Each structure stands twice: as C-alpha cells, then as structure tokens.
PDB file of C-alpha atoms in Angstrom:
ATOM      1  CA  UNK A   1     104.390 107.922  38.025  1.00 41.00           C
ATOM      2  CA  UNK A   2     107.047 105.256  38.286  1.00 49.00           C
ATOM      3  CA  UNK A   3     106.674 102.301  40.628  1.00 54.00           C
ATOM      4  CA  UNK A   4     108.748 102.272  43.828  1.00 53.00           C
ATOM      5  CA  UNK A   5     107.908  98.760  45.078  1.00 57.00           C
ATOM      6  CA  UNK A   6     107.487  98.824  48.872  1.00 54.00           C
ATOM      7  CA  UNK A   7     107.950 102.590  49.076  1.00 58.00           C
ATOM      8  CA  UNK A   8     105.041 103.279  46.744  1.00 59.00           C
ATOM      9  CA  UNK A   9     102.724 105.822  48.365  1.00 61.00           C
ATOM     10  CA  UNK A  10     100.288 106.288  45.478  1.00 64.00           C
ATOM     11  CA  UNK A  11      98.595 102.884  45.827  1.00 67.00           C
ATOM     12  CA  UNK A  12      94.960 102.650  46.893  1.00 72.00           C
ATOM     13  CA  UNK A  13      95.571  99.397  48.810  1.00 79.00           C
ATOM     14  CA  UNK A  14      97.231  99.114  52.203  1.00 78.00           C
ATOM     15  CA  UNK A  15      99.704  96.364  51.342  1.00 81.00           C
ATOM     16  CA  UNK A  16     100.975  93.596  53.587  1.00 81.00           C
ATOM     17  CA  UNK A  17     104.523  94.948  53.627  1.00 82.00           C
ATOM     18  CA  UNK A  18     103.309  98.397  54.640  1.00 80.00           C
ATOM     19  CA  UNK A  19     101.217  96.889  57.406  1.00 77.00           C
ATOM     20  CA  UNK A  20     104.147  94.855  58.732  1.00 77.00           C
ATOM     21  CA  UNK A  21     106.437  97.868  58.610  1.00 80.00           C
ATOM     22  CA  UNK A  22     103.968 100.135  60.375  1.00 78.00           C
ATOM     23  CA  UNK A  23     103.236  97.459  62.974  1.00 75.00           C
ATOM     24  CA  UNK A  24     106.956  97.085  63.743  1.00 75.00           C
ATOM     25  CA  UNK A  25     107.442 100.839  64.083  1.00 79.00           C
ATOM     26  CA  UNK A  26     104.276 101.567  66.066  1.00 75.00           C
ATOM     27  CA  UNK A  27     104.347  98.579  68.460  1.00 72.00           C
ATOM     28  CA  UNK A  28     101.076  97.045  67.241  1.00 68.00           C
ATOM     29  CA  UNK A  29     100.476  93.467  66.150  1.00 71.00           C
ATOM     30  CA  UNK A  30     101.918  90.136  67.326  1.00 74.00           C
ATOM     31  CA  UNK A  31     105.692  90.095  67.612  1.00 72.00           C
ATOM     32  CA  UNK A  32     106.989  86.642  66.570  1.00 73.00           C
ATOM     33  CA  UNK A  33     110.565  85.451  66.798  1.00 70.00           C
ATOM     34  CA  UNK A  34     112.238  82.077  66.394  1.00 69.00           C
ATOM     35  CA  UNK A  35     114.111  80.890  69.453  1.00 66.00           C
ATOM     36  CA  UNK A  36     117.827  80.548  69.102  1.00 67.00           C
ATOM     37  CA  UNK A  37     120.206  78.094  70.689  1.00 66.00           C
ATOM     38  CA  UNK A  38     120.710  80.301  73.741  1.00 68.00           C
ATOM     39  CA  UNK A  39     116.989  80.104  74.558  1.00 70.00           C
ATOM     40  CA  UNK A  40     116.880  76.299  74.660  1.00 74.00           C
ATOM     41  CA  UNK A  41     118.076  74.344  77.687  1.00 79.00           C
ATOM     42  CA  UNK A  42     120.725  71.773  76.982  1.00 82.00           C
ATOM     43  CA  UNK A  43     119.812  68.132  77.573  1.00 85.00           C
ATOM     44  CA  UNK A  44     122.400  67.732  80.392  1.00 86.00           C
ATOM     45  CA  UNK A  45     121.394  70.891  82.297  1.00 88.00           C
ATOM     46  CA  UNK A  46     119.281  71.058  85.432  1.00 89.00           C
ATOM     47  CA  UNK A  47     115.652  72.057  84.925  1.00 88.00           C
ATOM     48  CA  UNK A  48     115.858  74.362  87.970  1.00 89.00           C
ATOM     49  CA  UNK A  49     119.272  76.012  87.743  1.00 88.00           C
ATOM     50  CA  UNK A  50     119.596  75.711  83.915  1.00 85.00           C
ATOM     51  CA  UNK A  51     123.284  74.902  84.477  1.00 87.00           C
ATOM     52  CA  UNK A  52     125.190  71.682  83.698  1.00 87.00           C
ATOM     53  CA  UNK A  53     124.480  69.111  86.396  1.00 89.00           C
ATOM     54  CA  UNK A  54     127.263  68.118  88.764  1.00 89.00           C
ATOM     55  CA  UNK A  55     125.279  65.280  90.392  1.00 92.00           C
ATOM     56  CA  UNK A  56     122.479  64.593  87.908  1.00 93.00           C
ATOM     57  CA  UNK A  57     119.297  62.786  88.943  1.00 94.00           C
ATOM     58  CA  UNK A  58     116.178  62.093  86.912  1.00 94.00           C
ATOM     59  CA  UNK A  59     112.515  61.701  87.792  1.00 93.00           C
ATOM     60  CA  UNK A  60     110.205  58.958  86.562  1.00 91.00           C
ATOM     61  CA  UNK A  61     108.847  61.409  83.967  1.00 91.00           C
ATOM     62  CA  UNK A  62     112.333  61.951  82.518  1.00 91.00           C
ATOM     63  CA  UNK A  63     113.165  65.449  83.824  1.00 92.00           C
ATOM     64  CA  UNK A  64     116.785  66.029  84.766  1.00 92.00           C
ATOM     65  CA  UNK A  65     117.776  67.905  87.939  1.00 93.00           C
ATOM     66  CA  UNK A  66     120.904  68.635  89.878  1.00 93.00           C
ATOM     67  CA  UNK A  67     120.704  66.622  93.099  1.00 93.00           C
ATOM     68  CA  UNK A  68     121.567  69.590  95.306  1.00 93.00           C
ATOM     69  CA  UNK A  69     118.973  71.839  93.650  1.00 93.00           C
ATOM     70  CA  UNK A  70     116.101  69.342  93.751  1.00 94.00           C
ATOM     71  CA  UNK A  71     116.812  68.364  97.380  1.00 94.00           C
ATOM     72  CA  UNK A  72     116.846  72.024  98.360  1.00 94.00           C
ATOM     73  CA  UNK A  73     113.536  72.446  96.519  1.00 94.00           C
ATOM     74  CA  UNK A  74     112.000  69.508  98.397  1.00 94.00           C
ATOM     75  CA  UNK A  75     113.235  70.814 101.769  1.00 95.00           C
ATOM     76  CA  UNK A  76     111.824  74.256 100.981  1.00 94.00           C
ATOM     77  CA  UNK A  77     108.440  72.768 100.093  1.00 94.00           C
ATOM     78  CA  UNK A  78     108.413  70.705 103.296  1.00 94.00           C
ATOM     79  CA  UNK A  79     109.177  73.785 105.387  1.00 95.00           C
ATOM     80  CA  UNK A  80     106.401  75.643 103.572  1.00 94.00           C
ATOM     81  CA  UNK A  81     104.000  72.787 104.315  1.00 93.00           C
ATOM     82  CA  UNK A  82     104.961  72.884 108.019  1.00 94.00           C
ATOM     83  CA  UNK A  83     104.310  76.617 108.129  1.00 93.00           C
ATOM     84  CA  UNK A  84     100.931  76.236 106.415  1.00 92.00           C
ATOM     85  CA  UNK A  85     100.012  73.343 108.737  1.00 93.00           C
ATOM     86  CA  UNK A  86     100.719  75.469 111.812  1.00 93.00           C
ATOM     87  CA  UNK A  87      98.609  78.277 110.362  1.00 90.00           C
ATOM     88  CA  UNK A  88      95.823  75.790 109.623  1.00 90.00           C
ATOM     89  CA  UNK A  89      95.873  74.504 113.213  1.00 91.00           C
ATOM     90  CA  UNK A  90      95.785  78.058 114.544  1.00 90.00           C
ATOM     91  CA  UNK A  91      92.805  78.973 112.368  1.00 87.00           C
ATOM     92  CA  UNK A  92      91.046  75.756 113.340  1.00 88.00           C
ATOM     93  CA  UNK A  93      91.498  76.552 117.041  1.00 90.00           C
ATOM     94  CA  UNK A  94      90.128  80.043 116.421  1.00 87.00           C
ATOM     95  CA  UNK A  95      87.100  78.580 114.639  1.00 87.00           C
ATOM     96  CA  UNK A  96      86.481  76.109 117.454  1.00 89.00           C
ATOM     97  CA  UNK A  97      86.678  78.899 120.018  1.00 91.00           C
ATOM     98  CA  UNK A  98      84.243  81.005 118.009  1.00 88.00           C
ATOM     99  CA  UNK A  99      81.818  78.089 117.689  1.00 90.00           C
ATOM    100  CA  UNK A 100      82.057  77.368 121.423  1.00 93.00           C
ATOM    101  CA  UNK A 101      81.551  81.033 122.284  1.00 92.00           C
ATOM    102  CA  UNK A 102      78.562  81.282 119.955  1.00 91.00           C
ATOM    103  CA  UNK A 103      77.020  78.148 121.477  1.00 92.00           C
ATOM    104  CA  UNK A 104      77.516  79.575 124.981  1.00 93.00           C
ATOM    105  CA  UNK A 105      75.878  82.852 123.955  1.00 93.00           C
ATOM    106  CA  UNK A 106      72.889  81.011 122.506  1.00 91.00           C
ATOM    107  CA  UNK A 107      72.563  78.911 125.665  1.00 92.00           C
ATOM    108  CA  UNK A 108      72.729  82.040 127.818  1.00 91.00           C
ATOM    109  CA  UNK A 109      70.091  83.734 125.664  1.00 90.00           C
ATOM    110  CA  UNK A 110      67.786  80.701 125.994  1.00 90.00           C
ATOM    111  CA  UNK A 111      68.217  80.705 129.757  1.00 89.00           C
ATOM    112  CA  UNK A 112      67.389  84.415 129.970  1.00 88.00           C
ATOM    113  CA  UNK A 113      64.272  83.935 127.847  1.00 88.00           C
ATOM    114  CA  UNK A 114      63.205  81.037 130.050  1.00 84.00           C
ATOM    115  CA  UNK A 115      63.729  83.047 133.267  1.00 85.00           C
ATOM    116  CA  UNK A 116      61.833  86.020 131.864  1.00 86.00           C
ATOM    117  CA  UNK A 117      58.951  83.780 130.787  1.00 84.00           C
ATOM    118  CA  UNK A 118      58.601  82.398 134.342  1.00 77.00           C
ATOM    119  CA  UNK A 119      58.204  85.846 135.912  1.00 71.00           C
ATOM    120  CA  UNK A 120      54.552  86.858 136.867  1.00 69.00           C
ATOM    121  CA  UNK A 121      52.983  89.296 134.441  1.00 59.00           C
ATOM    122  CA  UNK A 122      50.214  90.586 136.851  1.00 56.00           C
ATOM    123  CA  UNK A 123      50.617  92.895 139.825  1.00 52.00           C
ATOM    124  CA  UNK A 124      49.932  91.757 143.424  1.00 53.00           C
ATOM    125  CA  UNK A 125      46.427  92.048 144.943  1.00 52.00           C
ATOM    126  CA  UNK A 126      47.288  94.919 147.261  1.00 52.00           C
ATOM    127  CA  UNK A 127      48.484  96.881 144.179  1.00 51.00           C
ATOM    128  CA  UNK A 128      45.512  96.285 141.969  1.00 50.00           C
ATOM    129  CA  UNK A 129      45.244  99.870 140.984  1.00 50.00           C
ATOM    130  CA  UNK A 130      47.463 100.437 137.985  1.00 46.00           C
ATOM    131  CA  UNK A 131      49.251 103.718 137.826  1.00 49.00           C
ATOM    132  CA  UNK A 132      49.595 104.988 134.318  1.00 51.00           C
ATOM    133  CA  UNK A 133      53.128 106.031 133.680  1.00 53.00           C
ATOM    134  CA  UNK A 134      53.869 108.717 131.135  1.00 54.00           C
ATOM    135  CA  UNK A 135      55.533 107.458 127.958  1.00 51.00           C
ATOM    136  CA  UNK A 136      59.043 108.687 127.277  1.00 53.00           C
ATOM    137  CA  UNK A 137      59.145 111.385 124.695  1.00 51.00           C
ATOM    138  CA  UNK A 138      60.457 110.206 121.330  1.00 48.00           C
ATOM    139  CA  UNK A 139      63.534 112.121 120.302  1.00 48.00           C
ATOM    140  CA  UNK A 140      62.946 114.072 117.162  1.00 47.00           C
ATOM    141  CA  UNK A 141      66.519 113.890 116.007  1.00 47.00           C
ATOM    142  CA  UNK A 142      69.070 111.106 115.851  1.00 51.00           C
ATOM    143  CA  UNK A 143      72.240 110.871 117.857  1.00 51.00           C
ATOM    144  CA  UNK A 144      74.309 111.794 114.815  1.00 50.00           C
ATOM    145  CA  UNK A 145      72.185 114.897 114.276  1.00 54.00           C
ATOM    146  CA  UNK A 146      72.548 115.884 117.935  1.00 53.00           C
ATOM    147  CA  UNK A 147      76.306 115.412 117.736  1.00 52.00           C
ATOM    148  CA  UNK A 148      76.401 117.412 114.520  1.00 53.00           C
ATOM    149  CA  UNK A 149      74.375 120.217 116.089  1.00 55.00           C
ATOM    150  CA  UNK A 150      76.706 120.304 119.085  1.00 56.00           C
ATOM    151  CA  UNK A 151      79.971 120.283 117.115  1.00 56.00           C
ATOM    152  CA  UNK A 152      78.823 121.982 113.959  1.00 59.00           C
ATOM    153  CA  UNK A 153      80.201 119.115 111.771  1.00 62.00           C
ATOM    154  CA  UNK A 154      78.523 116.155 110.121  1.00 63.00           C
ATOM    155  CA  UNK A 155      81.774 114.305 109.436  1.00 66.00           C
ATOM    156  CA  UNK A 156      82.166 110.826 110.892  1.00 59.00           C
ATOM    157  CA  UNK A 157      85.808 111.638 111.594  1.00 65.00           C
ATOM    158  CA  UNK A 158      84.977 114.381 114.104  1.00 67.00           C
ATOM    159  CA  UNK A 159      85.069 114.145 117.893  1.00 68.00           C
ATOM    160  CA  UNK A 160      88.099 111.872 117.897  1.00 67.00           C
ATOM    161  CA  UNK A 161      86.519 109.209 115.658  1.00 64.00           C
ATOM    162  CA  UNK A 162      89.503 109.309 113.344  1.00 64.00           C
ATOM    163  CA  UNK A 163      91.337 107.037 115.786  1.00 64.00           C
ATOM    164  CA  UNK A 164      88.452 104.543 115.804  1.00 60.00           C
ATOM    165  CA  UNK A 165      87.707 104.454 112.093  1.00 55.00           C
ATOM    166  CA  UNK A 166      90.688 103.083 110.116  1.00 56.00           C
ATOM    167  CA  UNK A 167      91.289 103.772 106.452  1.00 58.00           C
ATOM    168  CA  UNK A 168      88.487 102.368 104.297  1.00 59.00           C
ATOM    169  CA  UNK A 169      90.865 100.744 101.809  1.00 65.00           C
ATOM    170  CA  UNK A 170      92.245  98.235 104.334  1.00 66.00           C
ATOM    171  CA  UNK A 171      91.207  94.666 103.394  1.00 66.00           C
ATOM    172  CA  UNK A 172      90.269  93.873 106.988  1.00 64.00           C
ATOM    173  CA  UNK A 173      87.744  96.717 107.043  1.00 63.00           C
ATOM    174  CA  UNK A 174      85.942  95.848 103.807  1.00 65.00           C
ATOM    175  CA  UNK A 175      82.275  94.868 104.137  1.00 59.00           C
ATOM    176  CA  UNK A 176      82.933  91.381 102.771  1.00 60.00           C
ATOM    177  CA  UNK A 177      85.974  90.823 104.997  1.00 62.00           C
ATOM    178  CA  UNK A 178      85.636  87.904 107.345  1.00 63.00           C
ATOM    179  CA  UNK A 179      87.643  85.366 109.221  1.00 60.00           C
ATOM    180  CA  UNK A 180      89.953  83.274 107.060  1.00 60.00           C
ATOM    181  CA  UNK A 181      88.647  79.787 106.404  1.00 72.00           C
ATOM    182  CA  UNK A 182      90.882  77.018 107.637  1.00 73.00           C
ATOM    183  CA  UNK A 183      91.983  74.891 104.700  1.00 83.00           C
ATOM    184  CA  UNK A 184      94.263  71.948 105.313  1.00 88.00           C
ATOM    185  CA  UNK A 185      97.409  72.182 103.157  1.00 89.00           C
ATOM    186  CA  UNK A 186      98.357  69.459 100.739  1.00 91.00           C
ATOM    187  CA  UNK A 187     101.395  67.518 102.027  1.00 91.00           C
ATOM    188  CA  UNK A 188     102.266  66.232  98.547  1.00 92.00           C
ATOM    189  CA  UNK A 189     105.353  67.713  96.903  1.00 93.00           C
ATOM    190  CA  UNK A 190     105.004  68.173  93.152  1.00 93.00           C
ATOM    191  CA  UNK A 191     107.655  68.270  90.463  1.00 92.00           C
ATOM    192  CA  UNK A 192     108.347  71.889  89.432  1.00 90.00           C
ATOM    193  CA  UNK A 193     108.255  70.932  85.737  1.00 88.00           C
ATOM    194  CA  UNK A 194     105.734  68.108  85.296  1.00 88.00           C
ATOM    195  CA  UNK A 195     103.520  68.948  88.332  1.00 89.00           C
ATOM    196  CA  UNK A 196     103.484  65.240  89.218  1.00 92.00           C
ATOM    197  CA  UNK A 197     104.007  63.935  92.789  1.00 93.00           C
ATOM    198  CA  UNK A 198     107.704  63.886  93.626  1.00 92.00           C
ATOM    199  CA  UNK A 199     109.510  61.826  96.273  1.00 91.00           C
ATOM    200  CA  UNK A 200     113.190  61.570  97.113  1.00 92.00           C
ATOM    201  CA  UNK A 201     113.161  57.790  96.719  1.00 92.00           C
ATOM    202  CA  UNK A 202     111.904  58.175  93.138  1.00 90.00           C
ATOM    203  CA  UNK A 203     114.988  60.148  92.057  1.00 93.00           C
ATOM    204  CA  UNK A 204     117.353  58.057  89.949  1.00 93.00           C
ATOM    205  CA  UNK A 205     121.055  58.782  89.712  1.00 93.00           C
ATOM    206  CA  UNK A 206     122.220  59.482  86.165  1.00 93.00           C
ATOM    207  CA  UNK A 207     125.659  58.597  84.813  1.00 92.00           C
ATOM    208  CA  UNK A 208     126.901  60.435  81.717  1.00 91.00           C
ATOM    209  CA  UNK A 209     129.803  58.944  79.772  1.00 90.00           C
ATOM    210  CA  UNK A 210     132.360  61.658  78.862  1.00 87.00           C
ATOM    211  CA  UNK A 211     133.310  61.751  75.218  1.00 84.00           C
ATOM    212  CA  UNK A 212     136.765  60.503  74.301  1.00 80.00           C
ATOM    213  CA  UNK A 213     138.230  63.179  72.049  1.00 73.00           C
ATOM    214  CA  UNK A 214     141.801  63.250  73.386  1.00 66.00           C
ATOM    215  CA  UNK A 215     141.558  66.938  74.372  1.00 67.00           C
ATOM    216  CA  UNK A 216     142.705  66.967  77.998  1.00 66.00           C
ATOM    217  CA  UNK A 217     143.486  70.698  78.150  1.00 66.00           C
ATOM    218  CA  UNK A 218     139.875  71.818  77.725  1.00 67.00           C
ATOM    219  CA  UNK A 219     137.537  71.348  80.673  1.00 66.00           C
ATOM    220  CA  UNK A 220     134.448  69.189  80.280  1.00 62.00           C
ATOM    221  CA  UNK A 221     132.048  72.093  80.889  1.00 67.00           C
ATOM    222  CA  UNK A 222     133.744  74.215  78.216  1.00 65.00           C
ATOM    223  CA  UNK A 223     133.263  71.576  75.550  1.00 72.00           C
ATOM    224  CA  UNK A 224     130.288  71.913  73.243  1.00 74.00           C
ATOM    225  CA  UNK A 225     129.902  68.122  72.911  1.00 80.00           C
ATOM    226  CA  UNK A 226     130.581  66.621  76.326  1.00 85.00           C
ATOM    227  CA  UNK A 227     129.020  63.170  76.499  1.00 88.00           C
ATOM    228  CA  UNK A 228     128.499  60.088  74.372  1.00 90.00           C
ATOM    229  CA  UNK A 229     126.472  56.898  74.384  1.00 91.00           C
ATOM    230  CA  UNK A 230     128.460  54.210  76.286  1.00 91.00           C
ATOM    231  CA  UNK A 231     127.268  51.495  73.861  1.00 91.00           C
ATOM    232  CA  UNK A 232     127.427  53.051  70.388  1.00 89.00           C
ATOM    233  CA  UNK A 233     129.794  55.929  71.276  1.00 89.00           C
ATOM    234  CA  UNK A 234     127.522  58.395  69.468  1.00 89.00           C
ATOM    235  CA  UNK A 235     127.778  62.005  70.622  1.00 88.00           C
ATOM    236  CA  UNK A 236     124.838  63.207  72.708  1.00 88.00           C
ATOM    237  CA  UNK A 237     123.171  66.551  72.112  1.00 84.00           C
ATOM    238  CA  UNK A 238     119.749  68.186  72.026  1.00 82.00           C
ATOM    239  CA  UNK A 239     119.314  66.875  68.496  1.00 81.00           C
ATOM    240  CA  UNK A 240     119.768  63.248  69.634  1.00 86.00           C
ATOM    241  CA  UNK A 241     116.873  61.636  71.553  1.00 88.00           C
ATOM    242  CA  UNK A 242     118.210  59.913  74.666  1.00 91.00           C
ATOM    243  CA  UNK A 243     117.008  57.542  77.369  1.00 93.00           C
ATOM    244  CA  UNK A 244     118.198  56.571  80.843  1.00 93.00           C
ATOM    245  CA  UNK A 245     118.538  52.932  81.906  1.00 93.00           C
ATOM    246  CA  UNK A 246     117.199  52.780  85.471  1.00 92.00           C
ATOM    247  CA  UNK A 247     119.417  49.968  86.944  1.00 91.00           C
ATOM    248  CA  UNK A 248     122.731  51.691  86.170  1.00 91.00           C
ATOM    249  CA  UNK A 249     121.711  55.246  85.238  1.00 91.00           C
ATOM    250  CA  UNK A 250     123.553  55.137  81.912  1.00 92.00           C
ATOM    251  CA  UNK A 251     122.398  57.596  79.243  1.00 93.00           C
ATOM    252  CA  UNK A 252     122.048  55.968  75.821  1.00 93.00           C
ATOM    253  CA  UNK A 253     120.474  57.023  72.571  1.00 92.00           C
ATOM    254  CA  UNK A 254     116.922  56.003  71.700  1.00 91.00           C
ATOM    255  CA  UNK A 255     118.275  54.538  68.482  1.00 91.00           C
ATOM    256  CA  UNK A 256     120.399  52.176  70.560  1.00 91.00           C
ATOM    257  CA  UNK A 257     117.352  51.315  72.667  1.00 91.00           C
ATOM    258  CA  UNK A 258     115.197  50.538  69.638  1.00 91.00           C
ATOM    259  CA  UNK A 259     117.808  48.572  67.679  1.00 90.00           C
ATOM    260  CA  UNK A 260     119.746  46.775  70.416  1.00 89.00           C
ATOM    261  CA  UNK A 261     118.112  46.798  73.831  1.00 90.00           C
ATOM    262  CA  UNK A 262     114.447  46.200  72.972  1.00 89.00           C
ATOM    263  CA  UNK A 263     115.257  43.005  71.077  1.00 88.00           C
ATOM    264  CA  UNK A 264     116.175  40.960  74.154  1.00 88.00           C
ATOM    265  CA  UNK A 265     115.493  43.533  76.918  1.00 90.00           C
ATOM    266  CA  UNK A 266     118.967  42.899  78.351  1.00 90.00           C
ATOM    267  CA  UNK A 267     121.348  45.605  79.560  1.00 90.00           C
ATOM    268  CA  UNK A 268     124.330  45.533  77.134  1.00 88.00           C
ATOM    269  CA  UNK A 269     126.830  46.559  79.836  1.00 89.00           C
ATOM    270  CA  UNK A 270     125.722  44.405  82.777  1.00 89.00           C
ATOM    271  CA  UNK A 271     123.637  41.661  81.084  1.00 88.00           C
ATOM    272  CA  UNK A 272     120.795  42.335  83.496  1.00 89.00           C
ATOM    273  CA  UNK A 273     117.219  41.734  82.477  1.00 92.00           C
ATOM    274  CA  UNK A 274     115.342  44.980  81.821  1.00 90.00           C
ATOM    275  CA  UNK A 275     111.671  45.890  82.000  1.00 91.00           C
ATOM    276  CA  UNK A 276     109.827  48.506  80.037  1.00 91.00           C
ATOM    277  CA  UNK A 277     109.700  50.815  83.074  1.00 91.00           C
ATOM    278  CA  UNK A 278     113.520  50.647  83.328  1.00 91.00           C
ATOM    279  CA  UNK A 279     113.822  52.674  80.100  1.00 92.00           C
ATOM    280  CA  UNK A 280     113.110  56.342  80.880  1.00 93.00           C
ATOM    281  CA  UNK A 281     113.117  58.757  77.918  1.00 92.00           C
ATOM    282  CA  UNK A 282     115.162  61.832  78.776  1.00 90.00           C
ATOM    283  CA  UNK A 283     113.223  65.061  78.343  1.00 86.00           C
ATOM    284  CA  UNK A 284     115.415  67.348  76.285  1.00 77.00           C
ATOM    285  CA  UNK A 285     115.863  71.079  76.555  1.00 65.00           C
ATOM    286  CA  UNK A 286     112.973  73.496  76.523  1.00 50.00           C
ATOM    287  CA  UNK A 287     111.989  76.788  78.063  1.00 43.00           C
ATOM    288  CA  UNK A 288     108.760  77.749  79.766  1.00 40.00           C
ATOM    289  CA  UNK A 289     107.033  78.586  76.481  1.00 40.00           C
ATOM    290  CA  UNK A 290     108.503  76.209  73.914  1.00 42.00           C
ATOM    291  CA  UNK A 291     109.356  72.563  73.334  1.00 46.00           C
ATOM    292  CA  UNK A 292     112.533  71.409  71.672  1.00 47.00           C
ATOM    293  CA  UNK A 293     112.189  70.325  68.040  1.00 50.00           C
ATOM    294  CA  UNK A 294     108.445  70.864  68.193  1.00 57.00           C
ATOM    295  CA  UNK A 295     107.686  74.553  68.639  1.00 59.00           C
ATOM    296  CA  UNK A 296     110.688  76.840  68.524  1.00 63.00           C
ATOM    297  CA  UNK A 297     108.885  80.141  68.012  1.00 68.00           C
ATOM    298  CA  UNK A 298     107.906  82.680  70.652  1.00 69.00           C
ATOM    299  CA  UNK A 299     105.089  85.190  70.226  1.00 74.00           C
ATOM    300  CA  UNK A 300     104.356  88.382  72.123  1.00 73.00           C
ATOM    301  CA  UNK A 301     100.736  89.485  72.018  1.00 74.00           C
ATOM    302  CA  UNK A 302     100.312  93.223  71.402  1.00 73.00           C
ATOM    303  CA  UNK A 303      97.372  95.469  70.395  1.00 71.00           C
ATOM    304  CA  UNK A 304      96.250  94.849  66.833  1.00 67.00           C
ATOM    305  CA  UNK A 305      96.335  97.509  64.155  1.00 56.00           C
ATOM    306  CA  UNK A 306      92.900  97.531  62.522  1.00 61.00           C
ATOM    307  CA  UNK A 307      92.302  99.289  59.223  1.00 53.00           C
TER     308      UNK A 307
END
C-alpha cells in the first residue's frame, strides 16, 4: 500500500496531525489563536471607550482615559455608593429595631416570670379540701390528621392554604433565608483597569503632538500614524514605548527619556526640574486577556479529546 502522508488510514498510530484535524472538526481541545491588530487597543485610545481620546487624561499608573468617559465613570460610582449607603442605613435601622424589640420581649418575659413566681402556690384555709379535677383527654390524632379526615385530603395546599404558602423556590422562603446583614459600602473609587484608588485630582491632562506630514486633507483620526514625540519627532505607535511628563503632559518616547531627560532631569521644552515621579510610563494597548508585546495569543478552553 502506498503512503498518503496525512491521509494515511492504515497506520497503527493516531498521529498528531490526525488528532489536530479531528479536534478542529469535533470541537474538542484548546482553540488557540494569535491576536491581530484589531484586537489590540491603540496607545492613544481610551481604556473605557476603546476610541481615540478627544480630551486625554492619564492616571498615576499610566492608564489613558477620555476625560468625559472617566468623569462619567466616577459620577456613576459615586451615585452607586450613595444608593448602597442609603440601603445600609435602612438595614441598620431595621437591625436596631429588631434588637430593641427582642430586648423588650425578653424584659416582658422576665417580668411575667417574676409575677408568676410571687403568686401563692397553696390554697386558702377555708378551701383546704382539694378537689381532684379530671385530666383532659389526650387527643389521639394530630390537627393535620383531623383536618385530613374532615376534608379527605392530606395536602398542605388544601383548605385555602395555597394563598398562605408561597412557592418553595422563592429565595425569601428558603430555610436558610434570613435578614440581610448590613455591610457598610466602601466609599473608595477604584480604577477600572488597575483596580487602584482613583481620584479626580490625580488625573493628569495629556498633550499629544500631531505629526507633521503635510497632509492637510486627511483628518487626524483617519491617519494611521497620528502623533510624534515633541523632542525627537519620532512617530508614536504601539510598537514605541512612551512616557508622559507630568508638568506639561507631553508624550515622549522612553528612548528620549533614557538618553536625554534622565541625564539632567530637566524638561527639554520648559527647562523645569523634573523628579522621578514626574515621568509616567504610558501603558500601551491591550485587551482584557492579553498584554501588548508580551502575550499576544488567546486560548479557548474546550473539552479534551482523550485516546
């Protein structure tokens, strides 16, 4: 029999190519794919809207946002905190009322026990002769059995009980259901990307320098290369590591920072003295499951095909 390479069906070994082919056709095995350019956020796009920023601002961790989007996010989180705080206060008042009611019930029970203990346990002298009272007859059947004998049904939904007994699958009717515990909400607003505390005063305005290519007919958003370093005039892209200078918000390349700025720690455009915290590395594009220039492959976990 001649050999047919991958289409050989007379082999005694289940080859790697056959396994990969069968896995692709049957839906088994891990599906791996390298991310393309469309799956990676551009360095000048907002981390929330994924669109080019009109009024870019940056956090202390180096994540870029559109000012309108991040302010709307902060306002939404503050409104959510106010709603949770009102709910917390309501639950706390309910708990206080329950505790007060329980304390009152215990106090009333103690008073009743005290009053009952002070009552005389012996009969008066003129009624010394005790009259033996007949004991009440013990019922031989329970109330449920009596009701069942009267109606002819042993269902707990009979005799109008269906209006009193709600559906058993309701969470409020489960055996372990109880009053919600009051938990004070956290007033801190966290960055949606880095999960670090975020404040409006920590947002730094960013200034991109448009590239000078002489093409005035094409809009800035339509250009593939839109910005450049204001010092070295190098084009900025996802492949070029960038940094933001805090005093002015200018976006420069890290190469410019390492070779020019870090020597004297002076801003080349304004001659202002810089500190190490004034140089903020700009976090470049990345999706929720990958990091630019580090891990550009996505995997989908599926059932394995075992042989």
